[in-house]
Amino acid sequence: MMLDSFHLKDKVAIVTGCNTGLGQAMAIGLAEAGCKVVGVNRTPAIETAEQMHAGGHSFIDYRADLLKQDDIPGIIQQTIDAFGRIDILVNNAGIIRREDALDFSEQNWDDVMNINSKTAFFMSQAVAKQFIEQGHGGKIINIASMLSFQGGIRVSSYTASKSALMGITRAMANEWAKFNINVNAIAPGYMETNNTTALREDEDRNAAILERIPAQRWGLPRDIAGPCVFLASDAANYINGYTIAVDGGWLAR
Ligand code: NAD
């Protein structure tokens, strides 16, 4: 009986940026837990679609550029047309730009802030309106970062965007908990994805990072799937506005 509260049978989830990496692992995890999934991607999510179809899961791959917010109404409408409702939103799509703070360009500031926090906020707002119309609440999961808690180096806009994301996770949770909408976040630690290829290929940085992680390994995309399914499920109904670190103990040091 306990495990029933983790089940997501016939729930409808939107996952942004699921053609690779953490988004792909969360989309597949949600599908394996019972969800129908709408992926939102700038380029076709070919590998994700193949894995979804091989597993017999319902998956739609919607094309949108989340650097701007114009496509949001279309994403909502497409999901309703296909599956009739929305139950879960995972704001995962994100980018990082590296530049010294002294030279940091406005373009690298605006692009990162746009996709990582502004789009995440307005996607959440649009989905929350749909949740309220449906009358049964819903779950919003934002993908934050260690840099929601720490400063980082040469990544000013990323730190700003992910700190903002943790803040608006709390702000939205405060306003929408009364509608049975749970807004929470996951802060991944150092995970093996495209995003971190350069870091992993730099021998000195790689060794320094591994030395500091109590679990003594980089995280795998699959490590994020379980916490995502949990936060999307009824088992997490009384968790509001919290950011869970999935980091092999990095923040505990
Ligand atoms: P990734 O680069 O492999 O994936 C990023 C995803 O965002 C891709 O699906 C990409 O297509 C999508 N995306 C980028 N720009 C887009 C745009 N303009 N429109 C639509 N989609 C767009 O990186 P990842 O490591 O899987 O990162 C996923 C999320 O996790 C990001 O928000 C990232 O900041 C966060 N994160 C990653 C790590 C890590 O160690 N990998 C750590 C902390 C947080």
PDB file of C-alpha atoms and ligand atoms in Angstrom:
ATOM      1  CA  MET A   1       0.000   0.000   0.000  1.00  0.00           C
ATOM      2  CA  MET A   2       2.772   2.426   0.901  1.00  0.00           C
ATOM      3  CA  LEU A   3       4.303   2.089  -2.561  1.00  0.00           C
ATOM      4  CA  ASP A   4       0.961   3.103  -4.157  1.00  0.00           C
ATOM      5  CA  SER A   5       1.610   6.681  -3.053  1.00  0.00           C
ATOM      6  CA  PHE A   6       4.755   6.743  -5.232  1.00  0.00           C
ATOM      7  CA  HIS A   7       2.883   5.554  -8.321  1.00  0.00           C
ATOM      8  CA  LEU A   8       2.238   8.017 -11.153  1.00  0.00           C
ATOM      9  CA  LYS A   9      -0.148   5.894 -13.212  1.00  0.00           C
ATOM     10  CA  ASP A  10      -1.725   7.929 -16.058  1.00  0.00           C
ATOM     11  CA  LYS A  11      -0.332  11.239 -14.779  1.00  0.00           C
ATOM     12  CA  VAL A  12       0.772  13.702 -17.450  1.00  0.00           C
ATOM     13  CA  ALA A  13       4.225  15.247 -17.085  1.00  0.00           C
ATOM     14  CA  ILE A  14       5.971  18.005 -19.040  1.00  0.00           C
ATOM     15  CA  VAL A  15       9.782  17.788 -18.927  1.00  0.00           C
ATOM     16  CA  THR A  16      11.813  20.583 -20.527  1.00  0.00           C
ATOM     17  CA  GLY A  17      15.175  19.725 -22.112  1.00  0.00           C
ATOM     18  CA  CYS A  18      14.918  15.928 -22.167  1.00  0.00           C
ATOM     19  CA  ASN A  19      16.868  15.021 -25.311  1.00  0.00           C
ATOM     20  CA  THR A  20      19.923  14.196 -23.176  1.00  0.00           C
ATOM     21  CA  GLY A  21      21.389  14.221 -19.660  1.00  0.00           C
ATOM     22  CA  LEU A  22      19.364  14.710 -16.512  1.00  0.00           C
ATOM     23  CA  GLY A  23      16.156  15.649 -18.348  1.00  0.00           C
ATOM     24  CA  GLN A  24      16.264  12.429 -20.341  1.00  0.00           C
ATOM     25  CA  ALA A  25      16.778  10.331 -17.194  1.00  0.00           C
ATOM     26  CA  MET A  26      13.911  12.109 -15.379  1.00  0.00           C
ATOM     27  CA  ALA A  27      11.553  11.808 -18.371  1.00  0.00           C
ATOM     28  CA  ILE A  28      12.223   8.062 -18.601  1.00  0.00           C
ATOM     29  CA  GLY A  29      11.971   7.659 -14.822  1.00  0.00           C
ATOM     30  CA  LEU A  30       8.590   9.428 -14.766  1.00  0.00           C
ATOM     31  CA  ALA A  31       7.385   7.267 -17.686  1.00  0.00           C
ATOM     32  CA  GLU A  32       8.527   4.082 -15.928  1.00  0.00           C
ATOM     33  CA  ALA A  33       6.526   5.243 -12.871  1.00  0.00           C
ATOM     34  CA  GLY A  34       3.385   5.519 -15.066  1.00  0.00           C
ATOM     35  CA  CYS A  35       3.431   9.009 -16.630  1.00  0.00           C
ATOM     36  CA  LYS A  36       2.619  10.093 -20.135  1.00  0.00           C
ATOM     37  CA  VAL A  37       5.396  12.543 -20.973  1.00  0.00           C
ATOM     38  CA  VAL A  38       5.579  15.663 -23.108  1.00  0.00           C
ATOM     39  CA  GLY A  39       9.198  16.615 -23.768  1.00  0.00           C
ATOM     40  CA  VAL A  40      10.032  20.187 -24.726  1.00  0.00           C
ATOM     41  CA  ASN A  41      13.197  20.398 -26.791  1.00  0.00           C
ATOM     42  CA  ARG A  42      14.946  22.802 -29.127  1.00  0.00           C
ATOM     43  CA  THR A  43      16.261  19.873 -31.208  1.00  0.00           C
ATOM     44  CA  PRO A  44      14.590  16.476 -31.748  1.00  0.00           C
ATOM     45  CA  ALA A  45      14.793  14.130 -28.758  1.00  0.00           C
ATOM     46  CA  ILE A  46      15.578  11.119 -30.949  1.00  0.00           C
ATOM     47  CA  GLU A  47      17.337   8.927 -28.378  1.00  0.00           C
ATOM     48  CA  THR A  48      14.732   9.689 -25.683  1.00  0.00           C
ATOM     49  CA  ALA A  49      11.885   8.891 -28.098  1.00  0.00           C
ATOM     50  CA  GLU A  50      13.531   5.571 -29.014  1.00  0.00           C
ATOM     51  CA  GLN A  51      13.899   4.590 -25.359  1.00  0.00           C
ATOM     52  CA  MET A  52      10.333   5.686 -24.569  1.00  0.00           C
ATOM     53  CA  HIS A  53       8.888   3.683 -27.435  1.00  0.00           C
ATOM     54  CA  ALA A  54      11.050   0.639 -26.600  1.00  0.00           C
ATOM     55  CA  GLY A  55       9.590   0.769 -23.066  1.00  0.00           C
ATOM     56  CA  GLY A  56       6.025   1.113 -24.397  1.00  0.00           C
ATOM     57  CA  HIS A  57       5.601   4.613 -22.914  1.00  0.00           C
ATOM     58  CA  SER A  58       3.551   7.539 -24.304  1.00  0.00           C
ATOM     59  CA  PHE A  59       5.918  10.330 -25.326  1.00  0.00           C
ATOM     60  CA  ILE A  60       5.447  13.488 -27.371  1.00  0.00           C
ATOM     61  CA  ASP A  61       8.443  15.583 -28.401  1.00  0.00           C
ATOM     62  CA  TYR A  62       7.414  19.252 -28.689  1.00  0.00           C
ATOM     63  CA  ARG A  63       9.796  21.709 -30.375  1.00  0.00           C
ATOM     64  CA  ALA A  64      10.434  25.053 -28.603  1.00  0.00           C
ATOM     65  CA  ASP A  65      13.251  27.473 -27.878  1.00  0.00           C
ATOM     66  CA  LEU A  66      13.101  28.226 -24.152  1.00  0.00           C
ATOM     67  CA  LEU A  67      15.505  31.158 -24.393  1.00  0.00           C
ATOM     68  CA  LYS A  68      12.283  33.104 -24.917  1.00  0.00           C
ATOM     69  CA  GLN A  69       8.858  32.684 -23.431  1.00  0.00           C
ATOM     70  CA  ASP A  70       6.655  32.947 -26.571  1.00  0.00           C
ATOM     71  CA  ASP A  71       6.220  29.183 -26.976  1.00  0.00           C
ATOM     72  CA  ILE A  72       4.775  28.608 -23.484  1.00  0.00           C
ATOM     73  CA  PRO A  73       1.060  28.861 -24.440  1.00  0.00           C
ATOM     74  CA  GLY A  74       1.680  26.402 -27.315  1.00  0.00           C
ATOM     75  CA  ILE A  75       3.362  23.901 -24.966  1.00  0.00           C
ATOM     76  CA  ILE A  76       0.371  23.983 -22.604  1.00  0.00           C
ATOM     77  CA  GLN A  77      -2.163  23.716 -25.441  1.00  0.00           C
ATOM     78  CA  GLN A  78      -0.302  20.868 -27.165  1.00  0.00           C
ATOM     79  CA  THR A  79      -0.195  18.896 -23.902  1.00  0.00           C
ATOM     80  CA  ILE A  80      -3.929  19.402 -23.269  1.00  0.00           C
ATOM     81  CA  ASP A  81      -4.762  18.465 -26.880  1.00  0.00           C
ATOM     82  CA  ALA A  82      -2.705  15.286 -26.636  1.00  0.00           C
ATOM     83  CA  PHE A  83      -3.443  14.065 -23.110  1.00  0.00           C
ATOM     84  CA  GLY A  84      -6.302  16.232 -21.769  1.00  0.00           C
ATOM     85  CA  ARG A  85      -4.541  17.440 -18.614  1.00  0.00           C
ATOM     86  CA  ILE A  86      -1.236  18.296 -16.889  1.00  0.00           C
ATOM     87  CA  ASP A  87      -0.158  16.922 -13.487  1.00  0.00           C
ATOM     88  CA  ILE A  88       3.602  17.479 -13.308  1.00  0.00           C
ATOM     89  CA  LEU A  89       6.062  20.052 -14.653  1.00  0.00           C
ATOM     90  CA  VAL A  90       9.830  19.548 -14.530  1.00  0.00           C
ATOM     91  CA  ASN A  91      11.746  22.739 -15.384  1.00  0.00           C
ATOM     92  CA  ASN A  92      15.026  21.119 -16.363  1.00  0.00           C
ATOM     93  CA  ALA A  93      16.275  22.907 -19.510  1.00  0.00           C
ATOM     94  CA  GLY A  94      19.285  25.019 -18.616  1.00  0.00           C
ATOM     95  CA  ILE A  95      22.573  26.392 -19.884  1.00  0.00           C
ATOM     96  CA  ILE A  96      25.857  27.610 -18.408  1.00  0.00           C
ATOM     97  CA  ARG A  97      28.339  30.209 -19.752  1.00  0.00           C
ATOM     98  CA  ARG A  98      31.856  30.579 -18.369  1.00  0.00           C
ATOM     99  CA  GLU A  99      33.610  33.969 -18.308  1.00  0.00           C
ATOM    100  CA  ASP A 100      35.558  35.989 -15.705  1.00  0.00           C
ATOM    101  CA  ALA A 101      33.226  38.269 -13.724  1.00  0.00           C
ATOM    102  CA  LEU A 102      35.295  41.290 -14.825  1.00  0.00           C
ATOM    103  CA  ASP A 103      34.624  40.547 -18.498  1.00  0.00           C
ATOM    104  CA  PHE A 104      31.188  38.918 -18.217  1.00  0.00           C
ATOM    105  CA  SER A 105      29.075  39.927 -21.234  1.00  0.00           C
ATOM    106  CA  GLU A 106      25.478  41.093 -21.135  1.00  0.00           C
ATOM    107  CA  GLN A 107      24.592  38.392 -23.680  1.00  0.00           C
ATOM    108  CA  ASN A 108      25.962  35.634 -21.418  1.00  0.00           C
ATOM    109  CA  TRP A 109      24.060  37.174 -18.511  1.00  0.00           C
ATOM    110  CA  ASP A 110      20.722  37.528 -20.341  1.00  0.00           C
ATOM    111  CA  ASP A 111      20.715  34.134 -22.093  1.00  0.00           C
ATOM    112  CA  VAL A 112      21.404  32.170 -18.920  1.00  0.00           C
ATOM    113  CA  MET A 113      18.992  34.195 -16.776  1.00  0.00           C
ATOM    114  CA  ASN A 114      16.332  33.854 -19.449  1.00  0.00           C
ATOM    115  CA  ILE A 115      16.258  30.095 -19.799  1.00  0.00           C
ATOM    116  CA  ASN A 116      17.324  29.054 -16.273  1.00  0.00           C
ATOM    117  CA  SER A 117      15.035  31.316 -14.264  1.00  0.00           C
ATOM    118  CA  LYS A 118      12.675  33.523 -16.333  1.00  0.00           C
ATOM    119  CA  THR A 119      11.342  30.715 -18.542  1.00  0.00           C
ATOM    120  CA  ALA A 120      11.145  28.389 -15.530  1.00  0.00           C
ATOM    121  CA  PHE A 121       9.017  30.977 -13.706  1.00  0.00           C
ATOM    122  CA  PHE A 122       6.631  31.659 -16.603  1.00  0.00           C
ATOM    123  CA  MET A 123       6.320  27.942 -17.456  1.00  0.00           C
ATOM    124  CA  SER A 124       5.413  27.366 -13.797  1.00  0.00           C
ATOM    125  CA  GLN A 125       2.899  30.220 -13.856  1.00  0.00           C
ATOM    126  CA  ALA A 126       1.189  28.859 -16.985  1.00  0.00           C
ATOM    127  CA  VAL A 127       1.076  25.309 -15.635  1.00  0.00           C
ATOM    128  CA  ALA A 128      -0.154  26.486 -12.204  1.00  0.00           C
ATOM    129  CA  LYS A 129      -3.092  28.265 -13.897  1.00  0.00           C
ATOM    130  CA  GLN A 130      -3.907  24.963 -15.638  1.00  0.00           C
ATOM    131  CA  PHE A 131      -3.620  23.047 -12.331  1.00  0.00           C
ATOM    132  CA  ILE A 132      -6.033  25.498 -10.693  1.00  0.00           C
ATOM    133  CA  GLU A 133      -8.491  25.162 -13.592  1.00  0.00           C
ATOM    134  CA  GLN A 134      -8.327  21.355 -13.321  1.00  0.00           C
ATOM    135  CA  GLY A 135      -8.961  21.632  -9.557  1.00  0.00           C
ATOM    136  CA  HIS A 136      -6.697  18.807  -8.316  1.00  0.00           C
ATOM    137  CA  GLY A 137      -3.402  20.574  -7.656  1.00  0.00           C
ATOM    138  CA  GLY A 138      -0.149  19.385  -9.198  1.00  0.00           C
ATOM    139  CA  LYS A 139       3.619  19.170  -8.857  1.00  0.00           C
ATOM    140  CA  ILE A 140       6.308  21.542 -10.091  1.00  0.00           C
ATOM    141  CA  ILE A 141       9.952  20.448  -9.848  1.00  0.00           C
ATOM    142  CA  ASN A 142      12.716  22.923 -10.663  1.00  0.00           C
ATOM    143  CA  ILE A 143      16.235  21.738 -11.411  1.00  0.00           C
ATOM    144  CA  ALA A 144      18.475  23.959  -9.312  1.00  0.00           C
ATOM    145  CA  SER A 145      22.217  23.442  -8.654  1.00  0.00           C
ATOM    146  CA  MET A 146      25.005  23.427  -6.073  1.00  0.00           C
ATOM    147  CA  LEU A 147      25.316  27.058  -7.229  1.00  0.00           C
ATOM    148  CA  SER A 148      21.910  27.764  -5.685  1.00  0.00           C
ATOM    149  CA  PHE A 149      23.917  27.451  -2.432  1.00  0.00           C
ATOM    150  CA  GLN A 150      27.468  28.401  -3.440  1.00  0.00           C
ATOM    151  CA  GLY A 151      29.157  31.122  -5.486  1.00  0.00           C
ATOM    152  CA  GLY A 152      31.146  29.216  -8.081  1.00  0.00           C
ATOM    153  CA  ILE A 153      33.920  30.693 -10.233  1.00  0.00           C
ATOM    154  CA  ARG A 154      33.550  32.246 -13.737  1.00  0.00           C
ATOM    155  CA  VAL A 155      29.823  31.421 -13.843  1.00  0.00           C
ATOM    156  CA  SER A 156      28.188  34.612 -12.514  1.00  0.00           C
ATOM    157  CA  SER A 157      24.944  34.359 -14.480  1.00  0.00           C
ATOM    158  CA  TYR A 158      24.569  30.637 -13.770  1.00  0.00           C
ATOM    159  CA  THR A 159      24.936  31.249 -10.018  1.00  0.00           C
ATOM    160  CA  ALA A 160      22.487  34.165 -10.215  1.00  0.00           C
ATOM    161  CA  SER A 161      19.954  32.114 -12.198  1.00  0.00           C
ATOM    162  CA  LYS A 162      20.114  29.018 -10.003  1.00  0.00           C
ATOM    163  CA  SER A 163      20.002  31.073  -6.778  1.00  0.00           C
ATOM    164  CA  ALA A 164      16.955  32.843  -8.211  1.00  0.00           C
ATOM    165  CA  LEU A 165      15.414  29.496  -9.072  1.00  0.00           C
ATOM    166  CA  MET A 166      15.735  28.290  -5.474  1.00  0.00           C
ATOM    167  CA  GLY A 167      14.201  31.582  -4.309  1.00  0.00           C
ATOM    168  CA  ILE A 168      11.226  31.479  -6.665  1.00  0.00           C
ATOM    169  CA  THR A 169      10.697  27.807  -5.777  1.00  0.00           C
ATOM    170  CA  ARG A 170       9.958  29.041  -2.251  1.00  0.00           C
ATOM    171  CA  ALA A 171       7.963  32.071  -3.425  1.00  0.00           C
ATOM    172  CA  MET A 172       5.710  30.031  -5.729  1.00  0.00           C
ATOM    173  CA  ALA A 173       5.281  27.324  -3.077  1.00  0.00           C
ATOM    174  CA  ASN A 174       4.095  29.946  -0.582  1.00  0.00           C
ATOM    175  CA  GLU A 175       1.407  31.282  -2.921  1.00  0.00           C
ATOM    176  CA  TRP A 176       0.230  28.026  -4.472  1.00  0.00           C
ATOM    177  CA  ALA A 177       0.318  25.458  -1.624  1.00  0.00           C
ATOM    178  CA  LYS A 178      -3.309  26.399  -0.866  1.00  0.00           C
ATOM    179  CA  PHE A 179      -4.237  25.055  -4.319  1.00  0.00           C
ATOM    180  CA  ASN A 180      -2.524  21.699  -3.554  1.00  0.00           C
ATOM    181  CA  ILE A 181       0.303  22.689  -5.840  1.00  0.00           C
ATOM    182  CA  ASN A 182       3.697  21.538  -4.542  1.00  0.00           C
ATOM    183  CA  VAL A 183       6.661  23.520  -5.860  1.00  0.00           C
ATOM    184  CA  ASN A 184      10.047  22.035  -4.977  1.00  0.00           C
ATOM    185  CA  ALA A 185      13.506  21.770  -6.485  1.00  0.00           C
ATOM    186  CA  ILE A 186      16.301  19.272  -6.914  1.00  0.00           C
ATOM    187  CA  ALA A 187      19.875  20.544  -6.693  1.00  0.00           C
ATOM    188  CA  PRO A 188      22.074  18.057  -8.551  1.00  0.00           C
ATOM    189  CA  GLY A 189      25.709  17.817  -7.529  1.00  0.00           C
ATOM    190  CA  TYR A 190      28.414  17.022 -10.067  1.00  0.00           C
ATOM    191  CA  MET A 191      26.719  14.810 -12.654  1.00  0.00           C
ATOM    192  CA  GLU A 192      28.089  13.094 -15.759  1.00  0.00           C
ATOM    193  CA  THR A 193      26.375  14.959 -18.629  1.00  0.00           C
ATOM    194  CA  ASN A 194      27.328  17.137 -21.641  1.00  0.00           C
ATOM    195  CA  ASN A 195      27.172  20.092 -19.270  1.00  0.00           C
ATOM    196  CA  THR A 196      30.220  18.824 -17.339  1.00  0.00           C
ATOM    197  CA  THR A 197      32.317  17.189 -20.082  1.00  0.00           C
ATOM    198  CA  ALA A 198      34.914  19.998 -19.985  1.00  0.00           C
ATOM    199  CA  LEU A 199      35.280  19.730 -16.188  1.00  0.00           C
ATOM    200  CA  ARG A 200      35.649  15.957 -16.298  1.00  0.00           C
ATOM    201  CA  GLU A 201      38.267  16.190 -19.064  1.00  0.00           C
ATOM    202  CA  ASP A 202      40.383  18.631 -17.009  1.00  0.00           C
ATOM    203  CA  GLU A 203      42.499  16.197 -14.937  1.00  0.00           C
ATOM    204  CA  ASP A 204      43.224  18.641 -12.081  1.00  0.00           C
ATOM    205  CA  ARG A 205      39.629  19.885 -11.730  1.00  0.00           C
ATOM    206  CA  ASN A 206      38.295  16.335 -12.008  1.00  0.00           C
ATOM    207  CA  ALA A 207      40.596  15.100  -9.233  1.00  0.00           C
ATOM    208  CA  ALA A 208      39.772  18.095  -6.998  1.00  0.00           C
ATOM    209  CA  ILE A 209      36.035  17.549  -7.457  1.00  0.00           C
ATOM    210  CA  LEU A 210      36.206  13.806  -6.788  1.00  0.00           C
ATOM    211  CA  GLU A 211      38.355  14.383  -3.709  1.00  0.00           C
ATOM    212  CA  ARG A 212      35.587  16.559  -2.208  1.00  0.00           C
ATOM    213  CA  ILE A 213      32.613  14.271  -2.945  1.00  0.00           C
ATOM    214  CA  PRO A 214      31.992  11.906   0.000  1.00  0.00           C
ATOM    215  CA  ALA A 215      30.443   9.329  -2.367  1.00  0.00           C
ATOM    216  CA  GLN A 216      33.750   9.463  -4.336  1.00  0.00           C
ATOM    217  CA  ARG A 217      32.092   9.428  -7.753  1.00  0.00           C
ATOM    218  CA  TRP A 218      30.341  11.719 -10.194  1.00  0.00           C
ATOM    219  CA  GLY A 219      26.553  11.401 -10.140  1.00  0.00           C
ATOM    220  CA  LEU A 220      24.813   9.619 -12.997  1.00  0.00           C
ATOM    221  CA  PRO A 221      21.698  11.047 -14.694  1.00  0.00           C
ATOM    222  CA  ARG A 222      19.775   8.059 -13.291  1.00  0.00           C
ATOM    223  CA  ASP A 223      20.581   9.238  -9.727  1.00  0.00           C
ATOM    224  CA  ILE A 224      18.162  12.151 -10.262  1.00  0.00           C
ATOM    225  CA  ALA A 225      15.245  10.044 -11.513  1.00  0.00           C
ATOM    226  CA  GLY A 226      14.200   8.574  -8.131  1.00  0.00           C
ATOM    227  CA  PRO A 227      14.070  11.935  -6.286  1.00  0.00           C
ATOM    228  CA  CYS A 228      12.137  13.383  -9.247  1.00  0.00           C
ATOM    229  CA  VAL A 229       9.541  10.569  -9.153  1.00  0.00           C
ATOM    230  CA  PHE A 230       9.275  11.013  -5.381  1.00  0.00           C
ATOM    231  CA  LEU A 231       8.659  14.787  -5.599  1.00  0.00           C
ATOM    232  CA  ALA A 232       6.124  14.196  -8.397  1.00  0.00           C
ATOM    233  CA  SER A 233       4.189  11.678  -6.300  1.00  0.00           C
ATOM    234  CA  ASP A 234       1.603  11.786  -3.515  1.00  0.00           C
ATOM    235  CA  ALA A 235       4.352  10.601  -1.138  1.00  0.00           C
ATOM    236  CA  ALA A 236       5.664  14.209  -1.268  1.00  0.00           C
ATOM    237  CA  ASN A 237       2.312  15.967  -0.736  1.00  0.00           C
ATOM    238  CA  TYR A 238       3.480  17.848   2.382  1.00  0.00           C
ATOM    239  CA  ILE A 239       6.823  19.032   0.968  1.00  0.00           C
ATOM    240  CA  ASN A 240       6.555  22.674  -0.122  1.00  0.00           C
ATOM    241  CA  GLY A 241       9.250  25.056  -1.299  1.00  0.00           C
ATOM    242  CA  TYR A 242      12.205  22.818  -0.508  1.00  0.00           C
ATOM    243  CA  THR A 243      15.363  22.189  -2.537  1.00  0.00           C
ATOM    244  CA  ILE A 244      16.713  18.653  -2.172  1.00  0.00           C
ATOM    245  CA  ALA A 245      20.436  18.197  -2.873  1.00  0.00           C
ATOM    246  CA  VAL A 246      21.270  15.036  -4.815  1.00  0.00           C
ATOM    247  CA  ASP A 247      25.014  15.449  -4.625  1.00  0.00           C
ATOM    248  CA  GLY A 248      26.771  12.404  -3.135  1.00  0.00           C
ATOM    249  CA  GLY A 249      27.284  14.485   0.025  1.00  0.00           C
ATOM    250  CA  TRP A 250      29.021  17.524  -1.600  1.00  0.00           C
ATOM    251  CA  LEU A 251      27.076  20.075   0.481  1.00  0.00           C
ATOM    252  CA  ALA A 252      27.513  18.049   3.645  1.00  0.00           C
ATOM    253  CA  ARG A 253      31.294  18.675   3.590  1.00  0.00           C
TER     254      ARG A 253
HETATM  255  P1  NAD B   1      22.676  19.169 -20.789  1.00  0.00           P
HETATM  256  O1  NAD B   1      23.425  20.279 -21.409  1.00  0.00           O
HETATM  257  O2  NAD B   1      23.043  17.756 -21.101  1.00  0.00           O
HETATM  258  O3  NAD B   1      21.109  19.366 -20.984  1.00  0.00           O
HETATM  259  C1  NAD B   1      20.487  20.622 -20.986  1.00  0.00           C
HETATM  260  C2  NAD B   1      19.115  20.487 -21.609  1.00  0.00           C
HETATM  261  O4  NAD B   1      18.555  21.795 -21.793  1.00  0.00           O
HETATM  262  C3  NAD B   1      19.184  19.828 -22.990  1.00  0.00           C
HETATM  263  O5  NAD B   1      18.089  18.980 -23.156  1.00  0.00           O
HETATM  264  C4  NAD B   1      19.075  21.017 -23.914  1.00  0.00           C
HETATM  265  O6  NAD B   1      18.551  20.679 -25.178  1.00  0.00           O
HETATM  266  C5  NAD B   1      18.117  21.918 -23.140  1.00  0.00           C
HETATM  267  N1  NAD B   1      18.190  23.282 -23.628  1.00  0.00           N
HETATM  268  C6  NAD B   1      19.263  24.113 -23.635  1.00  0.00           C
HETATM  269  N2  NAD B   1      18.943  25.284 -24.224  1.00  0.00           N
HETATM  270  C7  NAD B   1      17.640  25.176 -24.606  1.00  0.00           C
HETATM  271  C8  NAD B   1      16.734  26.064 -25.257  1.00  0.00           C
HETATM  272  N3  NAD B   1      17.096  27.290 -25.658  1.00  0.00           N
HETATM  273  N4  NAD B   1      15.468  25.654 -25.484  1.00  0.00           N
HETATM  274  C9  NAD B   1      15.083  24.408 -25.103  1.00  0.00           C
HETATM  275  N5  NAD B   1      15.886  23.527 -24.459  1.00  0.00           N
HETATM  276  C10 NAD B   1      17.154  23.916 -24.228  1.00  0.00           C
HETATM  277  O7  NAD B   1      22.831  19.411 -19.242  1.00  0.00           O
HETATM  278  P2  NAD B   1      22.361  18.589 -17.947  1.00  0.00           P
HETATM  279  O8  NAD B   1      23.558  18.427 -17.125  1.00  0.00           O
HETATM  280  O9  NAD B   1      21.514  17.419 -18.262  1.00  0.00           O
HETATM  281  O10 NAD B   1      21.487  19.753 -17.267  1.00  0.00           O
HETATM  282  C11 NAD B   1      20.109  19.684 -17.009  1.00  0.00           C
HETATM  283  C12 NAD B   1      19.783  20.662 -15.917  1.00  0.00           C
HETATM  284  O11 NAD B   1      20.472  20.293 -14.729  1.00  0.00           O
HETATM  285  C13 NAD B   1      20.224  22.093 -16.233  1.00  0.00           C
HETATM  286  O12 NAD B   1      19.247  23.002 -15.737  1.00  0.00           O
HETATM  287  C14 NAD B   1      21.525  22.223 -15.446  1.00  0.00           C
HETATM  288  O13 NAD B   1      21.804  23.560 -15.110  1.00  0.00           O
HETATM  289  C15 NAD B   1      21.200  21.383 -14.228  1.00  0.00           C
HETATM  290  N6  NAD B   1      22.371  20.911 -13.502  1.00  0.00           N
HETATM  291  C16 NAD B   1      23.275  20.046 -14.051  1.00  0.00           C
HETATM  292  C17 NAD B   1      24.354  19.626 -13.288  1.00  0.00           C
HETATM  293  C18 NAD B   1      25.385  18.671 -13.806  1.00  0.00           C
HETATM  294  O14 NAD B   1      26.348  18.388 -13.101  1.00  0.00           O
HETATM  295  N7  NAD B   1      25.255  18.118 -14.995  1.00  0.00           N
HETATM  296  C19 NAD B   1      24.519  20.073 -11.988  1.00  0.00           C
HETATM  297  C20 NAD B   1      23.581  20.955 -11.455  1.00  0.00           C
HETATM  298  C21 NAD B   1      22.506  21.364 -12.220  1.00  0.00           C
END
